Coordinates of C-alpha atoms and ligand atoms in Angstrom, one line a residue:
X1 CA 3.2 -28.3 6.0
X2 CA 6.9 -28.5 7.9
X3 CA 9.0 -25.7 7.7
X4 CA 11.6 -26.1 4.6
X5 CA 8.7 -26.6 2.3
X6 CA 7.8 -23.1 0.4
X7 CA 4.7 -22.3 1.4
X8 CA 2.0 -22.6 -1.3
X9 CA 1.4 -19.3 -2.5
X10 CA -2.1 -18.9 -4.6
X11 CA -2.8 -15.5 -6.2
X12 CA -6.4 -13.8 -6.9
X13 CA -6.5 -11.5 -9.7
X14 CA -3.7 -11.3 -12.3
X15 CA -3.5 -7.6 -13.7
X16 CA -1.3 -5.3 -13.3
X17 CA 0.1 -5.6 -9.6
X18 CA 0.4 -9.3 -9.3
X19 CA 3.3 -9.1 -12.1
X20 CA 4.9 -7.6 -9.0
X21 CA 4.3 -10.2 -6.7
X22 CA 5.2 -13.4 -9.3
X23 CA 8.4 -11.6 -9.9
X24 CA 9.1 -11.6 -6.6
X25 CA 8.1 -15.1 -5.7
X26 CA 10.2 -16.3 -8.4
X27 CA 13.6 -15.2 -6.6
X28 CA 12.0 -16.9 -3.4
X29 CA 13.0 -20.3 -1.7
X30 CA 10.9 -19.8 1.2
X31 CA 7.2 -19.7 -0.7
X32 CA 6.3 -21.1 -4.2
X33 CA 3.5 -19.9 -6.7
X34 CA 1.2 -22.8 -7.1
X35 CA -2.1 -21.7 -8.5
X36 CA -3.5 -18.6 -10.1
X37 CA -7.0 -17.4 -10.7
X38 CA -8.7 -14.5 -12.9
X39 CA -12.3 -13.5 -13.6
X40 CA -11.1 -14.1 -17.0
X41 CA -10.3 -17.0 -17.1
X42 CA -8.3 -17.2 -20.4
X43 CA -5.8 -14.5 -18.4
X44 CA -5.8 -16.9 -15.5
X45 CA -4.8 -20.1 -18.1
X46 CA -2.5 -17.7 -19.9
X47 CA -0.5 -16.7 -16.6
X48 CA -0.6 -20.4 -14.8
X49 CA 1.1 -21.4 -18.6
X50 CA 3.9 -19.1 -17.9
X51 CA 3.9 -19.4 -14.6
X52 CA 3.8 -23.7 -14.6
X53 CA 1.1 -23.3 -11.9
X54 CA -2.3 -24.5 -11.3
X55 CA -5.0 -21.6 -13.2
X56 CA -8.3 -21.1 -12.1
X57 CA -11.6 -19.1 -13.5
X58 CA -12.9 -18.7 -10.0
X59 CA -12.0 -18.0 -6.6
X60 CA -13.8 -21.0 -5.1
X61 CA -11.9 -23.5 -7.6
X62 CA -8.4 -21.8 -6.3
X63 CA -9.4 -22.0 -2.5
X64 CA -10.3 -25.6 -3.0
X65 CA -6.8 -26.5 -4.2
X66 CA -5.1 -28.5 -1.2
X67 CA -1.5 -27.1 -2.4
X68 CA -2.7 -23.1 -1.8
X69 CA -1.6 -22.5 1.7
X70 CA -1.9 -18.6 1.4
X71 CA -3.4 -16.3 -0.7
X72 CA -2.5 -12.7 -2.1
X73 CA -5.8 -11.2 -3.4
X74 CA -4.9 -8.5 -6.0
X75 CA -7.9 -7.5 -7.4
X76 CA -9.9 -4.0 -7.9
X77 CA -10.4 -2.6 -4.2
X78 CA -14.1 -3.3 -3.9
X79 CA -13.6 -6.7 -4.1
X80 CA -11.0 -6.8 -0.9
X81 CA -14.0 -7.1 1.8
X82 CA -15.7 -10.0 0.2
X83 CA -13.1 -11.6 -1.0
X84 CA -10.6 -11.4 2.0
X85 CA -13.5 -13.3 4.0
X86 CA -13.6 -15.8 1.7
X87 CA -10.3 -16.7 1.8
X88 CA -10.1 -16.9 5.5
X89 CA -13.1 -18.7 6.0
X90 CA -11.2 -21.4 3.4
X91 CA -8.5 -21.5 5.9
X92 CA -5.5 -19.8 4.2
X93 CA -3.5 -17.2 5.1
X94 CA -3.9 -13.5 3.2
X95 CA -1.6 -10.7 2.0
X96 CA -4.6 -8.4 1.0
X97 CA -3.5 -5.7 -1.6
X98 CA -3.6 -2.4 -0.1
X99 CA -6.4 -1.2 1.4
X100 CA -7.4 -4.0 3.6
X101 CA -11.2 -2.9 2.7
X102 CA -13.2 0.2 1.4
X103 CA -14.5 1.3 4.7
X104 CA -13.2 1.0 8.0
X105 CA -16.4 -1.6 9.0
X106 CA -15.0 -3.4 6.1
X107 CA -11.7 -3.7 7.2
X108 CA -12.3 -4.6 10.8
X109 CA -14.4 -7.2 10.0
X110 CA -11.9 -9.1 7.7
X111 CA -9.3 -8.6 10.8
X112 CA -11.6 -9.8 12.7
X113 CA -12.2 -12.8 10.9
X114 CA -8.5 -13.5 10.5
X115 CA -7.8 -13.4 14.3
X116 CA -10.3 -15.3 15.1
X117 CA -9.3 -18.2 12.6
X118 CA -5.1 -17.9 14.0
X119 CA -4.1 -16.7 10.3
X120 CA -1.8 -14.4 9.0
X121 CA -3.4 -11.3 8.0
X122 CA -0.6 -8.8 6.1
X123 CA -1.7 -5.5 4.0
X124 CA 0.1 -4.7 0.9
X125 CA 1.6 -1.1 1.8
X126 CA 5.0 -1.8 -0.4
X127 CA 6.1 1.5 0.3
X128 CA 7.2 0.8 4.2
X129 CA 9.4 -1.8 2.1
X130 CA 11.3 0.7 -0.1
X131 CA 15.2 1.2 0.9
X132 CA 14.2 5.1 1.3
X133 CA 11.3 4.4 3.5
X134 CA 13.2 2.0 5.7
X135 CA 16.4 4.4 5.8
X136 CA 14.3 7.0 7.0
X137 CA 12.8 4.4 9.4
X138 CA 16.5 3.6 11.0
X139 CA 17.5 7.3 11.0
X140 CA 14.2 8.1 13.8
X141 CA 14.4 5.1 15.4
X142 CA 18.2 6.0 16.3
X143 CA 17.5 9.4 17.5
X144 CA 19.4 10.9 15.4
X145 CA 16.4 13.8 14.4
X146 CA 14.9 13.6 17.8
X147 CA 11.3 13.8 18.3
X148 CA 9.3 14.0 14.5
X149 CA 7.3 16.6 14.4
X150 CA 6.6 16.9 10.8
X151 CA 5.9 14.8 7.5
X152 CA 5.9 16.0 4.3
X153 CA 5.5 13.4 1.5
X154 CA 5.0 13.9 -2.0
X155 CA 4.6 11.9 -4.8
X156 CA 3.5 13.6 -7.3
X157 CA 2.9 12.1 -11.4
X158 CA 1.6 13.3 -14.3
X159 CA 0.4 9.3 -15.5
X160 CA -3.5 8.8 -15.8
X161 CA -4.5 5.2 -15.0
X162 CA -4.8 2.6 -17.7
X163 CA -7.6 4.2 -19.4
X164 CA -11.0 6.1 -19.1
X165 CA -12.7 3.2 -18.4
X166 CA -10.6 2.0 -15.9
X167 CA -11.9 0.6 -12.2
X168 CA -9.5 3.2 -10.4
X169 CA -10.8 6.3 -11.3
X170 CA -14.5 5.4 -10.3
X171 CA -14.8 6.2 -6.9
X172 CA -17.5 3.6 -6.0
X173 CA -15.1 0.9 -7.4
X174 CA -11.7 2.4 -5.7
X175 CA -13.1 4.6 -3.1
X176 CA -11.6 7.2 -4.4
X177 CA -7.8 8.9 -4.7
X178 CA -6.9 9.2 -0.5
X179 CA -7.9 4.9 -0.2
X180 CA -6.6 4.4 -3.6
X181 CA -2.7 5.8 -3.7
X182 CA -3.4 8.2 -0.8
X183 CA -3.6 5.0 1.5
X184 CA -0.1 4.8 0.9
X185 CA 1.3 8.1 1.6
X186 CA -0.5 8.9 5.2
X187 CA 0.4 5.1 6.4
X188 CA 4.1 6.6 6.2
X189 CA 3.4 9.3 7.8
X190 CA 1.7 8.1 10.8
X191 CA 4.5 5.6 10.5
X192 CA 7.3 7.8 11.0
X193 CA 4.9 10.0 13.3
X194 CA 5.1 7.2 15.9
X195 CA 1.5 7.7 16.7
X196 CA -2.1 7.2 14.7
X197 CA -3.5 10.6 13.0
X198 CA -6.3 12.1 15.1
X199 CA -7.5 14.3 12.5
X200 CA -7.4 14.9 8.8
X201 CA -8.5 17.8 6.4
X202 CA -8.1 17.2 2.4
X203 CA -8.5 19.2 -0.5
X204 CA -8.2 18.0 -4.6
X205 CA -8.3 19.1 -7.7
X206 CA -9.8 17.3 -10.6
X207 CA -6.3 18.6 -12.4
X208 CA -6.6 16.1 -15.6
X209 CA -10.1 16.6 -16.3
X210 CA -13.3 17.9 -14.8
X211 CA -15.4 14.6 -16.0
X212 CA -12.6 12.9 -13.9
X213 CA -14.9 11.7 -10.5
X214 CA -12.1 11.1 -8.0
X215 CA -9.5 13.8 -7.5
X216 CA -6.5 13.0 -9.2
X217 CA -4.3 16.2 -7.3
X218 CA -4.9 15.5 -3.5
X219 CA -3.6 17.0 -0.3
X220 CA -4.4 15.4 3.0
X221 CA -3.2 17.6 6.1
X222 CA -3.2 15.5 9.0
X223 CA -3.3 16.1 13.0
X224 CA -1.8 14.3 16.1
X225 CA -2.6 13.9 19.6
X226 CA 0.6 14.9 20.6
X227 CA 0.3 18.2 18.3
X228 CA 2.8 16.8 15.2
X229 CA 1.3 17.0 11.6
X230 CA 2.1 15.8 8.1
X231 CA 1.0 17.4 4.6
X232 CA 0.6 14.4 2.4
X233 CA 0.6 15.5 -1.6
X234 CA -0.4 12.8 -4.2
X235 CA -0.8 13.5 -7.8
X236 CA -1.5 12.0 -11.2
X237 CA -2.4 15.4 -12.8
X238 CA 1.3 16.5 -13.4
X239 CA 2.6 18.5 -17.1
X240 CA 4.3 17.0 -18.9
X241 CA 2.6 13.4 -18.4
X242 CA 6.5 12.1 -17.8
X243 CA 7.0 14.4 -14.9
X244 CA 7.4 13.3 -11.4
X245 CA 8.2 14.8 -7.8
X246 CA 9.0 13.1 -4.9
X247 CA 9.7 14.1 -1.6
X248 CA 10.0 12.5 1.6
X249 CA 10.9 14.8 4.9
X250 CA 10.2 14.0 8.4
X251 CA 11.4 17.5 10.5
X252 CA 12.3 16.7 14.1
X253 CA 13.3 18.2 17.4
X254 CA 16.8 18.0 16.8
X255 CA 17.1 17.7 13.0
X256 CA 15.8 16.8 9.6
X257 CA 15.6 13.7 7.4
X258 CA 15.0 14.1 3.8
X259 CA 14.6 12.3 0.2
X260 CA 13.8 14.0 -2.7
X261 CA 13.4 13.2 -6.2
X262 CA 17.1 14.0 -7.6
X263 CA 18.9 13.2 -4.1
X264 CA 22.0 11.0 -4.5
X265 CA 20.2 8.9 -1.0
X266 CA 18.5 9.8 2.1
X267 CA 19.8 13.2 4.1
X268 CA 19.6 13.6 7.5
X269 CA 21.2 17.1 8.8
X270 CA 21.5 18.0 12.6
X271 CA 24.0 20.5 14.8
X272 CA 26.2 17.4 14.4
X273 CA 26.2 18.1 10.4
X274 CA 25.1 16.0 7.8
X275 CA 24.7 12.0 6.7
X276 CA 23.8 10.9 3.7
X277 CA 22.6 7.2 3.2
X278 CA 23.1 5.6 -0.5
X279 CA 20.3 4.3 -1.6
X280 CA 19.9 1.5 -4.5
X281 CA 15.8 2.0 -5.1
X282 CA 15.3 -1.2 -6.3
X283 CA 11.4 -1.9 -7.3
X284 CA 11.9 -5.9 -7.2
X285 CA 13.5 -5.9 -3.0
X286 CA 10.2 -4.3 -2.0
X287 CA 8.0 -6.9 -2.6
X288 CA 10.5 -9.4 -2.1
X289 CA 11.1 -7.9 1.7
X290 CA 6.8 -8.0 1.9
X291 CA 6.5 -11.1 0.9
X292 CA 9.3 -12.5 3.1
X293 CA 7.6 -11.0 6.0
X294 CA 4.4 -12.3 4.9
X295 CA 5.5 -16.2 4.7
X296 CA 7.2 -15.3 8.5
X297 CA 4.0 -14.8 9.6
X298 CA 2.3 -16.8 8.0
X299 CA 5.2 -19.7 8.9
X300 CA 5.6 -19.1 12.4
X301 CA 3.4 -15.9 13.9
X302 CA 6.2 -13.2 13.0
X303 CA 4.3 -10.0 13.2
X304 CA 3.4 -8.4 10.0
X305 CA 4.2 -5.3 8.4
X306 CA 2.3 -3.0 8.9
X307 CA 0.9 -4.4 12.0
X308 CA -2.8 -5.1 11.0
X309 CA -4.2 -2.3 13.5
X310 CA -1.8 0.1 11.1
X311 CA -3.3 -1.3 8.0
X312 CA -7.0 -0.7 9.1
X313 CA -6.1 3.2 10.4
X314 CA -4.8 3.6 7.0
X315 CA -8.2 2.9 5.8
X316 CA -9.8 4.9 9.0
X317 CA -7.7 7.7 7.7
X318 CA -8.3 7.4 3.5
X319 CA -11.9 7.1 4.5
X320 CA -12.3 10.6 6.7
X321 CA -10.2 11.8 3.6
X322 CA -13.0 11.5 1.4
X323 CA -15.5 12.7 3.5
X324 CA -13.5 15.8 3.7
X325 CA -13.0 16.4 0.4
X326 CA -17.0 15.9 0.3
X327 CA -18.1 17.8 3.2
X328 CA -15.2 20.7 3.0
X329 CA -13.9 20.5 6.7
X330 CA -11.9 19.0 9.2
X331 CA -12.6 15.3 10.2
X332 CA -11.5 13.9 13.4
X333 CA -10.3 9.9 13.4
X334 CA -11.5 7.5 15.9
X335 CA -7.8 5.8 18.1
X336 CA -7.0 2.6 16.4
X337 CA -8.8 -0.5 17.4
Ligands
LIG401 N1 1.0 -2.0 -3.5 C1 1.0 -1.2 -4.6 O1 1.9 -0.5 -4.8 C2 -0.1 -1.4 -5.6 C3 0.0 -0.9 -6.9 C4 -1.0 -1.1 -7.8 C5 -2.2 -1.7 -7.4 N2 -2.3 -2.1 -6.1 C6 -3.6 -2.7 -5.6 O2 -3.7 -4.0 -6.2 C7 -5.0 -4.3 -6.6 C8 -5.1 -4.7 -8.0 O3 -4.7 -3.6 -8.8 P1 -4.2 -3.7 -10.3 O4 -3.7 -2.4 -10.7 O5 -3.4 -4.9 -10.4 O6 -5.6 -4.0 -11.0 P2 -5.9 -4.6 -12.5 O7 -7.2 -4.1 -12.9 O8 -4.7 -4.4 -13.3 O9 -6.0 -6.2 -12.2 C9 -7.1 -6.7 -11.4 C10 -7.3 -8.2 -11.9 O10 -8.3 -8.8 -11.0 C11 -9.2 -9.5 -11.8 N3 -10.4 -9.6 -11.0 C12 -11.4 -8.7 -10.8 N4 -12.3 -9.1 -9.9 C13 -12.0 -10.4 -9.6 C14 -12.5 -11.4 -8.8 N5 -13.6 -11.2 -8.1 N6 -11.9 -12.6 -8.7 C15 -10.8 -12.9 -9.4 N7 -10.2 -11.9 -10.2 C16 -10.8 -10.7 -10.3 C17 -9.3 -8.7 -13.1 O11 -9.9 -9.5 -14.2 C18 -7.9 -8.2 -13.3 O12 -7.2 -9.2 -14.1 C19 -5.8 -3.1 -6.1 O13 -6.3 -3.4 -4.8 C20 -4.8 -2.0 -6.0 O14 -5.2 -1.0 -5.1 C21 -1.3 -2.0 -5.2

């Protein structure tokens, strides 16, 4: 289709995050929600009636629509594999919600697949989209800190997921807390590391409850080649329920940047003194900015964000997580593909 047209956006799976991606696509010029499907199917005719879009009760029925040009698959996580090859093998481009796959096999092959078809492959790790994220971003990149040689990140809840029953907290189904939210945290870290994490050691706590199977209070210590490290802190096991903590520091040769949960904006400090950056937060620009970047790519070959070797060392890294947590010791990470 020529450029000017919005690209036909389809969307797979419409809980809870893909509220986040219709909102967005409803602000956008550049790509257009034209079809919608659900496993239940009466959630899929529900949303494509609100929506004024196509609704489907199966994948296959959506990827057959001529007018879906690209597909954002937001469904539980162990669907991503098989359902991320589908949609390339249709032909149309895919913003996989994070993580690209449940193991790292999993995730090469759907890159794999997607390079060798010439489509757009893009990961859903919003957080590299947040205005504190990216301010943190520009403050490295301009030197200002020097060299990082520490992350700390912290995002710390005391919400339990939907309910009991829900997919998340059964580790077969999510692959547990470091690929579910921990995914997240250590892609920023290796992002504003500048290099992939060589080695990672993790330890949890099953804080809301000891029937609770994944750990819902994590800590992932990571390693790099070039000797930096990051402490990355993700919990949902937080008193009061209401409570939340989050910090963001990235402690350089020559200074320190810093968010934290009742900053004013981002700080960075150095000999030269102190800057603070305002900061808006808003929820709806992040996945506005993804999905922006997405239809670039998708449009004309921009490169994604993350890059897709990024996405699947975020997986490489959740993965050796988990076996830590299981096997109580340090695990070293393979360099990115
Ligand atoms: N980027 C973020 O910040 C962020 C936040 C939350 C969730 N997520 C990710 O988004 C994905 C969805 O999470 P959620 O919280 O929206 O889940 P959810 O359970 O609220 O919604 C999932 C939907 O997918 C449907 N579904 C399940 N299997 C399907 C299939 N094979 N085909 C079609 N539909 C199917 C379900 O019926 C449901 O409506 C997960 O991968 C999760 O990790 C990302």
């Amino acid at each position: 289709m020529e450029h000017g047209t919005p690209l036909g956006i389809g969307i797979v799976g419409v809980g809870g995050i893909a509220l986040s991606h219709m909102a967005a696509l409803r602000t956008m010029t550049s790509a257009q929600l034209v079809a919608v499907c659900d496993v239940d199917a009466a959630r899929a005719a529900e949303v494509a009636h609100a929506e004024r879009c196509a609704g489907y009760g199966s994948v296959e029925a959506l990827l057959a629509d001529d007018a879906v040009e690209a597909v954002i698959v937001c469904t539980p996580n162990m669907t991503h594999e098989a359902l991320g090859l589908q949609v390339l093998a249709a032909g149309k481009h895919l913003l996989m919600e994070k993580p690209l796959a449940m193991t790292p096999e999993g995730a090469r092959a759907v890159a794999d697949e997607a390079a060798a078809r010439g489509l757009a492959l893009a990961v859903g790790h919003s957080h590299r989209f947040t205005d504190q994220s990216l301010a943190i971003r520009e403050v490295i990149d301009a030197g200002e800190i020097g060299t990082p040689r520490f992350v700390r990140v912290v995002m710390n809840g005391g919400w339990i997921w939907p309910g009991w029953q829900a997919w998340v907290l059964n580790p077969e189904l999510s692959g547990g807390h470091s690929l579910h939210n921990g995914i997240h945290i250590v892609d920023l870290a290796s992002w504003w590391i500048g290099e992939p994490a060589t080695s990672v050691f993790s330890v949890g706590q099953h804080a809301t409850s000891e029937a609770l199977e994944i750990h819902d209070y994590l800590v992932m210590e990571l390693g790099f080649a070039s000797g930096a490290s990051a402490v990355c802190e993700i919990s949902r096991g937080e008193r009061p329920r209401s409570a939340g903590y989050l910090e963001l520091t990235v402690v350089g040769t020559a200074g320190v940047v810093s968010r934290t949960w009742d900053a004013e904006g981002v700080l960075a400090w150095t000999d030269a003194g102190l800057t603070a950056w305002d900061i808006e937060g808003s929820a709806a620009r992040v996945f506005l900015r993804e999905l922006e970047a997405f239809v670039a790519a998708a449009r004309s070959g921009a490169e994604v964000i993350p890059p897709v070797s990024a996405a699947i060392h975020a997986v490489d890294i959740a993965a050796a997580s988990e076996a830590s947590l299981r096997e109580g010791r340090t695990i070293a990470i393979g360099a990115p593909a």
